[in-house]
Coordinates of C-alpha atoms in Angstrom, one line a residue:
T124 CA -3.2 12.0 -10.9
L125 CA -6.4 13.9 -10.5
V126 CA -6.6 15.0 -13.9
V127 CA -5.8 11.7 -15.3
G128 CA -8.1 9.8 -13.1
L129 CA -11.2 12.0 -14.0
L130 CA -10.4 11.8 -17.7
F131 CA -9.3 8.2 -18.2
S132 CA -11.7 6.4 -15.5
P133 CA -14.1 5.2 -18.3
A134 CA -11.1 3.8 -20.3
F135 CA -9.7 2.2 -17.2
L136 CA -13.1 0.5 -16.6
R137 CA -13.5 -0.7 -20.3
I138 CA -9.8 -2.3 -20.2
T139 CA -10.7 -4.1 -17.2
N140 CA -14.1 -5.5 -18.7
C141 CA -16.1 -4.0 -15.9
P142 CA -19.6 -5.5 -16.1
A143 CA -22.1 -3.3 -17.6
E144 CA -24.6 -3.5 -14.6
I145 CA -21.9 -2.0 -12.3
F146 CA -20.1 0.3 -14.8
D147 CA -22.0 3.6 -14.0
G148 CA -21.5 3.1 -10.2
A149 CA -18.0 2.1 -10.5
L150 CA -17.2 5.3 -12.8
L151 CA -18.8 7.6 -10.1
Y152 CA -16.9 6.0 -7.5
M153 CA -13.7 6.3 -9.3
R154 CA -14.0 9.9 -10.2
L155 CA -15.1 10.8 -6.5
Y156 CA -12.1 9.1 -5.3
F157 CA -9.6 10.6 -7.8
A158 CA -11.1 14.0 -6.6
A159 CA -9.6 13.2 -3.2
A160 CA -6.0 12.5 -4.9
P161 CA -4.6 15.9 -3.7
A162 CA -5.8 15.4 0.0
I163 CA -4.2 12.0 0.0
M164 CA -0.9 13.2 -1.4
I165 CA -0.8 16.0 1.3
Y166 CA -1.6 13.5 4.1
N167 CA 1.2 11.1 3.1
F168 CA 3.7 14.0 2.7
G169 CA 2.9 15.7 6.0
S170 CA 2.7 12.4 7.9
N171 CA 6.2 11.3 6.7
L172 CA 7.5 14.6 7.8
L173 CA 6.0 14.1 11.3
Q174 CA 7.4 10.6 11.5
V175 CA 10.8 11.6 10.5
S176 CA 10.8 14.2 13.1
G177 CA 10.1 11.6 15.6
D178 CA 6.2 12.3 15.9
S179 CA 4.6 9.1 15.0
Q180 CA 1.7 9.6 17.4
R181 CA -0.1 12.4 15.7
P182 CA -0.4 10.6 12.3
L183 CA -1.9 7.7 14.0
Y184 CA -4.3 10.2 15.6
Y185 CA -5.2 11.8 12.4
M186 CA -5.8 8.5 10.8
I187 CA -8.2 7.4 13.5
A188 CA -10.1 10.6 13.2
S189 CA -10.4 10.2 9.5
G190 CA -11.6 6.7 9.8
L191 CA -14.2 7.5 12.4
L192 CA -15.5 10.2 10.2
N193 CA -15.5 7.9 7.3
V194 CA -17.7 5.4 9.1
I195 CA -20.0 8.1 10.5
L196 CA -20.4 9.8 7.0
N197 CA -20.9 6.3 5.6
F198 CA -23.9 5.6 7.9
I199 CA -25.5 9.0 7.5
L200 CA -25.0 9.4 3.7
C201 CA -26.1 6.0 3.0
L202 CA -29.5 6.8 4.9
V203 CA -30.1 10.0 3.3
M204 CA -28.9 9.5 -0.3
T205 CA -30.4 7.1 -2.8
E206 CA -27.0 6.8 -4.8
K207 CA -25.1 4.5 -2.2
V208 CA -22.0 4.4 -4.3
A209 CA -21.8 8.3 -4.2
A210 CA -22.4 8.2 -0.5
V211 CA -19.7 5.8 0.0
A212 CA -17.1 7.8 -2.2
I213 CA -18.0 11.1 -0.8
A214 CA -17.4 9.8 2.9
T215 CA -14.0 8.4 1.5
A216 CA -13.2 11.8 0.0
V217 CA -14.2 13.8 2.9
S218 CA -12.4 11.7 5.5
Q219 CA -9.3 12.0 3.3
L220 CA -9.7 15.8 3.2
L221 CA -9.9 15.9 7.0
G222 CA -6.6 13.9 7.3
A223 CA -4.9 16.3 5.1
V224 CA -6.2 19.5 6.8
L225 CA -4.9 18.1 10.3
V226 CA -1.6 17.0 9.1
F227 CA -0.9 20.2 7.0
R228 CA -2.0 22.5 9.9
R229 CA 0.5 20.5 12.2
V230 CA 3.6 20.8 9.8
L231 CA 3.0 24.7 9.8
V232 CA 3.2 25.0 13.6
M233 CA 5.7 22.2 14.7
D234 CA 9.0 22.8 16.0
G235 CA 12.3 21.6 14.5
D236 CA 14.0 21.4 10.9
C237 CA 10.9 19.7 9.5
R238 CA 8.5 22.6 10.2
L239 CA 7.1 24.0 6.8
K240 CA 7.6 27.8 6.4
L241 CA 5.9 28.8 3.5
R242 CA 7.3 32.4 3.3
A243 CA 10.7 31.1 3.7
S244 CA 10.4 28.3 1.0
N245 CA 12.9 28.5 -1.9
W246 CA 13.9 26.2 -4.6
N247 CA 16.9 24.1 -4.1
W248 CA 18.1 22.1 -7.2
R249 CA 20.2 19.8 -5.1
A250 CA 17.5 18.8 -2.9
F251 CA 15.2 18.5 -5.9
Y252 CA 17.7 15.9 -7.5
K253 CA 17.9 13.9 -4.3
I254 CA 14.1 13.8 -4.1
I255 CA 13.7 12.7 -7.6
A256 CA 16.6 10.2 -7.2
N257 CA 15.1 8.4 -4.3
G258 CA 11.4 9.1 -5.0
L259 CA 11.1 8.3 -8.5
P260 CA 12.2 4.7 -8.3
I261 CA 9.8 4.2 -5.2
G262 CA 6.9 5.7 -7.3
L263 CA 7.5 3.5 -10.2
S264 CA 7.8 0.5 -8.2
N265 CA 4.4 1.3 -6.7
S266 CA 2.9 2.2 -10.0
L267 CA 3.9 -1.1 -11.4
Y268 CA 1.6 -3.0 -9.0
S269 CA -1.3 -1.1 -10.7
L270 CA -0.3 -1.7 -14.2
A271 CA 0.4 -5.4 -13.6
N272 CA -3.0 -5.9 -11.8
L273 CA -5.0 -4.4 -14.7
Q274 CA -4.8 -7.8 -16.5
I275 CA -5.9 -9.6 -13.3
Q276 CA -8.7 -7.2 -12.7
S277 CA -9.9 -7.8 -16.2
A278 CA -9.9 -11.6 -15.6
L279 CA -11.7 -11.2 -12.3
N280 CA -14.4 -9.1 -13.7
S281 CA -15.1 -11.9 -16.1
F282 CA -16.4 -14.1 -13.1
G283 CA -19.3 -11.6 -12.6
S284 CA -20.7 -9.3 -10.1
A285 CA -20.5 -11.8 -7.3
A286 CA -16.8 -12.3 -7.6
I287 CA -16.2 -8.6 -8.0
A288 CA -18.3 -7.9 -4.8
G289 CA -16.5 -10.6 -2.8
N290 CA -13.1 -9.5 -4.0
A291 CA -13.9 -5.9 -2.8
A292 CA -15.1 -7.1 0.6
T293 CA -11.8 -8.9 1.0
V294 CA -9.8 -5.8 0.0
N295 CA -11.6 -3.9 2.7
V296 CA -10.0 -6.5 5.2
E297 CA -6.7 -6.2 3.7
G298 CA -6.7 -2.5 4.3
I299 CA -7.3 -3.2 7.8
I300 CA -4.5 -5.7 7.9
G301 CA -2.2 -3.5 6.2
A302 CA -2.9 -0.5 8.5
I303 CA -2.2 -2.7 11.5
A304 CA 0.6 -5.1 10.5
A305 CA 2.3 -3.7 7.7
G306 CA 2.3 0.0 7.0
P307 CA 3.2 1.5 10.4
W308 CA 6.0 -0.9 11.0
G309 CA 7.4 -0.4 7.4
S310 CA 7.4 3.4 8.2
T311 CA 8.9 3.0 11.5
V312 CA 11.7 0.7 10.5
G313 CA 12.5 3.1 7.6
V314 CA 12.7 6.1 9.9
F315 CA 14.9 4.3 12.6
V316 CA 17.1 2.6 10.3
G317 CA 17.8 5.8 8.2
Q318 CA 18.6 7.8 11.2
N319 CA 20.8 5.2 12.7
V320 CA 22.5 4.3 9.5
G321 CA 23.4 8.0 9.4
A322 CA 24.7 7.8 12.9
D323 CA 26.6 4.7 12.2
N324 CA 24.8 3.1 15.1
K325 CA 24.9 -0.7 13.9
K326 CA 23.4 -1.9 17.1
R327 CA 20.3 0.1 17.0
V328 CA 19.9 -0.6 13.2
K329 CA 20.0 -4.4 14.0
H330 CA 17.4 -4.1 16.9
S331 CA 15.1 -1.8 14.9
I332 CA 15.0 -4.2 12.0
L333 CA 14.7 -7.2 14.5
L334 CA 11.7 -5.7 16.5
C335 CA 9.6 -4.2 13.6
T336 CA 10.0 -7.4 11.5
A337 CA 8.8 -9.4 14.7
L338 CA 6.0 -7.2 15.4
S339 CA 4.9 -6.8 11.6
V340 CA 5.1 -10.4 10.8
G341 CA 3.8 -11.6 14.1
L342 CA 0.6 -9.4 13.8
A343 CA 0.2 -10.3 10.4
I344 CA 0.1 -14.2 11.2
F345 CA -2.3 -13.6 14.0
I346 CA -4.8 -11.5 12.2
G347 CA -4.4 -13.6 9.0
V348 CA -5.4 -16.7 10.7
F349 CA -8.2 -15.1 12.9
T350 CA -9.9 -13.4 10.0
T351 CA -9.6 -16.4 7.7
V352 CA -11.3 -18.7 10.5
L353 CA -14.1 -16.0 10.8
S354 CA -14.1 -15.2 7.1
A355 CA -17.8 -16.2 6.6
P356 CA -19.3 -13.8 9.2
L357 CA -16.7 -11.2 8.5
L358 CA -17.6 -11.0 4.8
S359 CA -21.1 -11.2 5.5
L360 CA -20.9 -7.6 7.1
F361 CA -19.8 -6.3 3.5
V362 CA -21.8 -8.5 1.1
D363 CA -25.1 -10.5 1.6
S364 CA -24.8 -13.0 -1.3
A365 CA -23.4 -16.5 -0.6
D366 CA -21.5 -16.6 -3.9
A367 CA -19.8 -13.3 -3.0
V368 CA -18.9 -14.6 0.4
H369 CA -17.3 -17.7 -1.4
Y370 CA -15.3 -15.7 -3.7
G371 CA -14.1 -13.5 -0.8
Q372 CA -13.2 -16.7 1.2
I373 CA -11.0 -17.9 -1.8
R374 CA -9.1 -14.5 -1.9
M375 CA -8.7 -14.6 1.9
L376 CA -7.0 -18.1 1.5
Y377 CA -4.4 -16.9 -0.9
I378 CA -4.0 -13.3 0.2
I379 CA -5.1 -12.8 3.9
L380 CA -3.8 -16.0 5.3
P381 CA -0.4 -15.5 4.0
Y382 CA -0.3 -11.8 4.3
F383 CA 2.8 -12.0 6.7
I384 CA 4.7 -12.4 3.3
A385 CA 3.4 -9.0 2.2
A386 CA 4.3 -7.6 5.6
L387 CA 7.9 -9.0 5.5
N388 CA 8.1 -7.6 2.0
T389 CA 7.1 -4.0 3.4
I390 CA 9.7 -4.2 6.1
L391 CA 12.5 -5.3 3.9
S392 CA 11.8 -2.6 1.1
N393 CA 11.9 0.2 3.7
V394 CA 15.0 -1.1 5.2
I395 CA 16.8 -1.4 1.7
Q396 CA 15.4 2.2 0.8
A397 CA 16.7 3.3 4.1
F398 CA 20.3 2.0 3.1
G399 CA 19.9 4.1 0.0
Y400 CA 19.2 1.3 -2.5
S401 CA 15.7 2.3 -3.6
I402 CA 16.6 1.5 -7.2
F403 CA 16.6 -2.3 -6.2
C404 CA 13.1 -2.2 -5.0
T405 CA 12.1 -0.8 -8.5
V406 CA 14.0 -3.6 -10.3
N407 CA 12.7 -6.2 -8.1
S408 CA 9.0 -4.9 -8.6
I409 CA 9.6 -4.7 -12.5
F410 CA 10.7 -8.5 -12.5
S411 CA 8.5 -10.0 -9.6
V412 CA 5.4 -7.9 -10.1
F413 CA 5.2 -6.5 -13.6
V414 CA 7.0 -9.2 -15.7
F415 CA 6.0 -12.2 -13.5
R416 CA 2.3 -11.4 -13.4
M417 CA 2.0 -10.9 -17.2
I418 CA 3.9 -14.2 -17.6
W419 CA 1.6 -15.9 -15.2
M420 CA -1.7 -14.2 -16.8
N421 CA -0.6 -15.1 -20.5
N422 CA 0.7 -18.5 -19.9
I423 CA -0.4 -20.4 -16.7
Y424 CA -4.0 -18.7 -16.1
P425 CA -5.2 -19.6 -19.6
L426 CA -4.5 -23.3 -18.9
Y427 CA -6.3 -23.2 -15.7
P428 CA -8.9 -20.5 -15.7
S429 CA -10.0 -20.6 -12.3
F430 CA -10.5 -18.1 -9.5
H431 CA -8.1 -20.1 -7.3
V432 CA -5.3 -19.8 -10.1
L433 CA -6.0 -16.1 -10.4
M434 CA -5.5 -15.4 -6.9
Q435 CA -2.3 -17.6 -6.6
C436 CA -0.7 -15.2 -9.0
F437 CA -0.8 -12.7 -6.0
L438 CA 0.9 -15.1 -3.5
V439 CA 3.7 -16.5 -5.8
S440 CA 4.6 -13.0 -6.8
W441 CA 4.7 -12.0 -3.3
T442 CA 6.9 -15.0 -2.5
L443 CA 9.2 -14.2 -5.5
I444 CA 9.6 -10.6 -4.1
A445 CA 10.5 -11.9 -0.6
I446 CA 13.1 -14.2 -1.8
L447 CA 14.8 -11.6 -3.9
N448 CA 14.4 -9.0 -1.1
L449 CA 16.1 -11.4 1.5
I450 CA 19.1 -12.3 -0.7
F451 CA 19.7 -8.6 -1.4
F452 CA 19.0 -7.6 2.2
F453 CA 21.6 -10.1 3.8
S454 CA 24.2 -9.5 1.0
L455 CA 23.8 -5.7 1.8
Y456 CA 23.8 -6.0 5.6
Y457 CA 26.6 -8.3 5.9
G458 CA 28.6 -7.5 2.9
R459 CA 28.3 -3.7 2.9
F460 CA 26.8 -2.2 6.0
K461 CA 29.0 -4.1 8.5
K462 CA 32.0 -2.9 6.3
N463 CA 30.7 0.7 6.2
K464 CA 30.3 0.5 2.3
T465 CA 26.7 1.5 2.0
T466 CA 25.7 4.6 0.1
N467 CA 24.8 6.5 3.3

């Protein structure tokens, strides 16, 4: 990821028709961000180890520490550096590095089977095969989002710098909602369901799914409505152009307000993967994200080339993913899990 990102960042920006006036700044940001890719990988790997071992608090503390450092460095570096894009990118990279150092140090000293012992490490082909069999479909599924969004980003860039700024401001809000209402509950339900499927504790599996779904979807609805109502002052914290705020509000209408659909998909995907059917999530993503968004951008958007229709592509594909996830989940839960026929 690091090498590909550093080498091909200019090509990615050209493919998406990045406006000339912001090309250099976007290129600098992308390269600095990709430079932090190893730190992001270490943090994600280590935090998952901690969560699987039952320690969900420290990853949260490390994330808070990284977030605070990011805010502080943004403030300081933007004051002392003339290149603001570089200042923001450096702050992001350093905060990611802090999270990686904290979580890596913890997995070296923690107790239990998940502790990382470097000197005792050895290659295990059976474990490697299982990791590839479960991880590769998930990785492919996640990468399809980026591939499918290249054409969308290219169309978005054609609306100009105001649309790009407003879209980027809304993405910041989405990151906050995802960190509160989707990511933590998806990881939590995956851990609890996986453990209790292995223990054949059907009651706790059911309670874990219901509780995490209620919390995730409920928080997403509350925050989505709250931020959409206060969209203008909220977006004004990130951009100072009225046009940029307008474009940001359009994105919020189709993505932030119905974010509960994305939260539900996060829960369902993690549950399905915990049952041992990660390949379904890949197939679902190929159809509902990659194929569907390509069809939308090549057949529907050209007929109605507006920013509203562009943003509707995300909402409709989310809904399609949710419908297929629900159908598969219920058939899996009542048709196989209840009858002890899951792969676990």
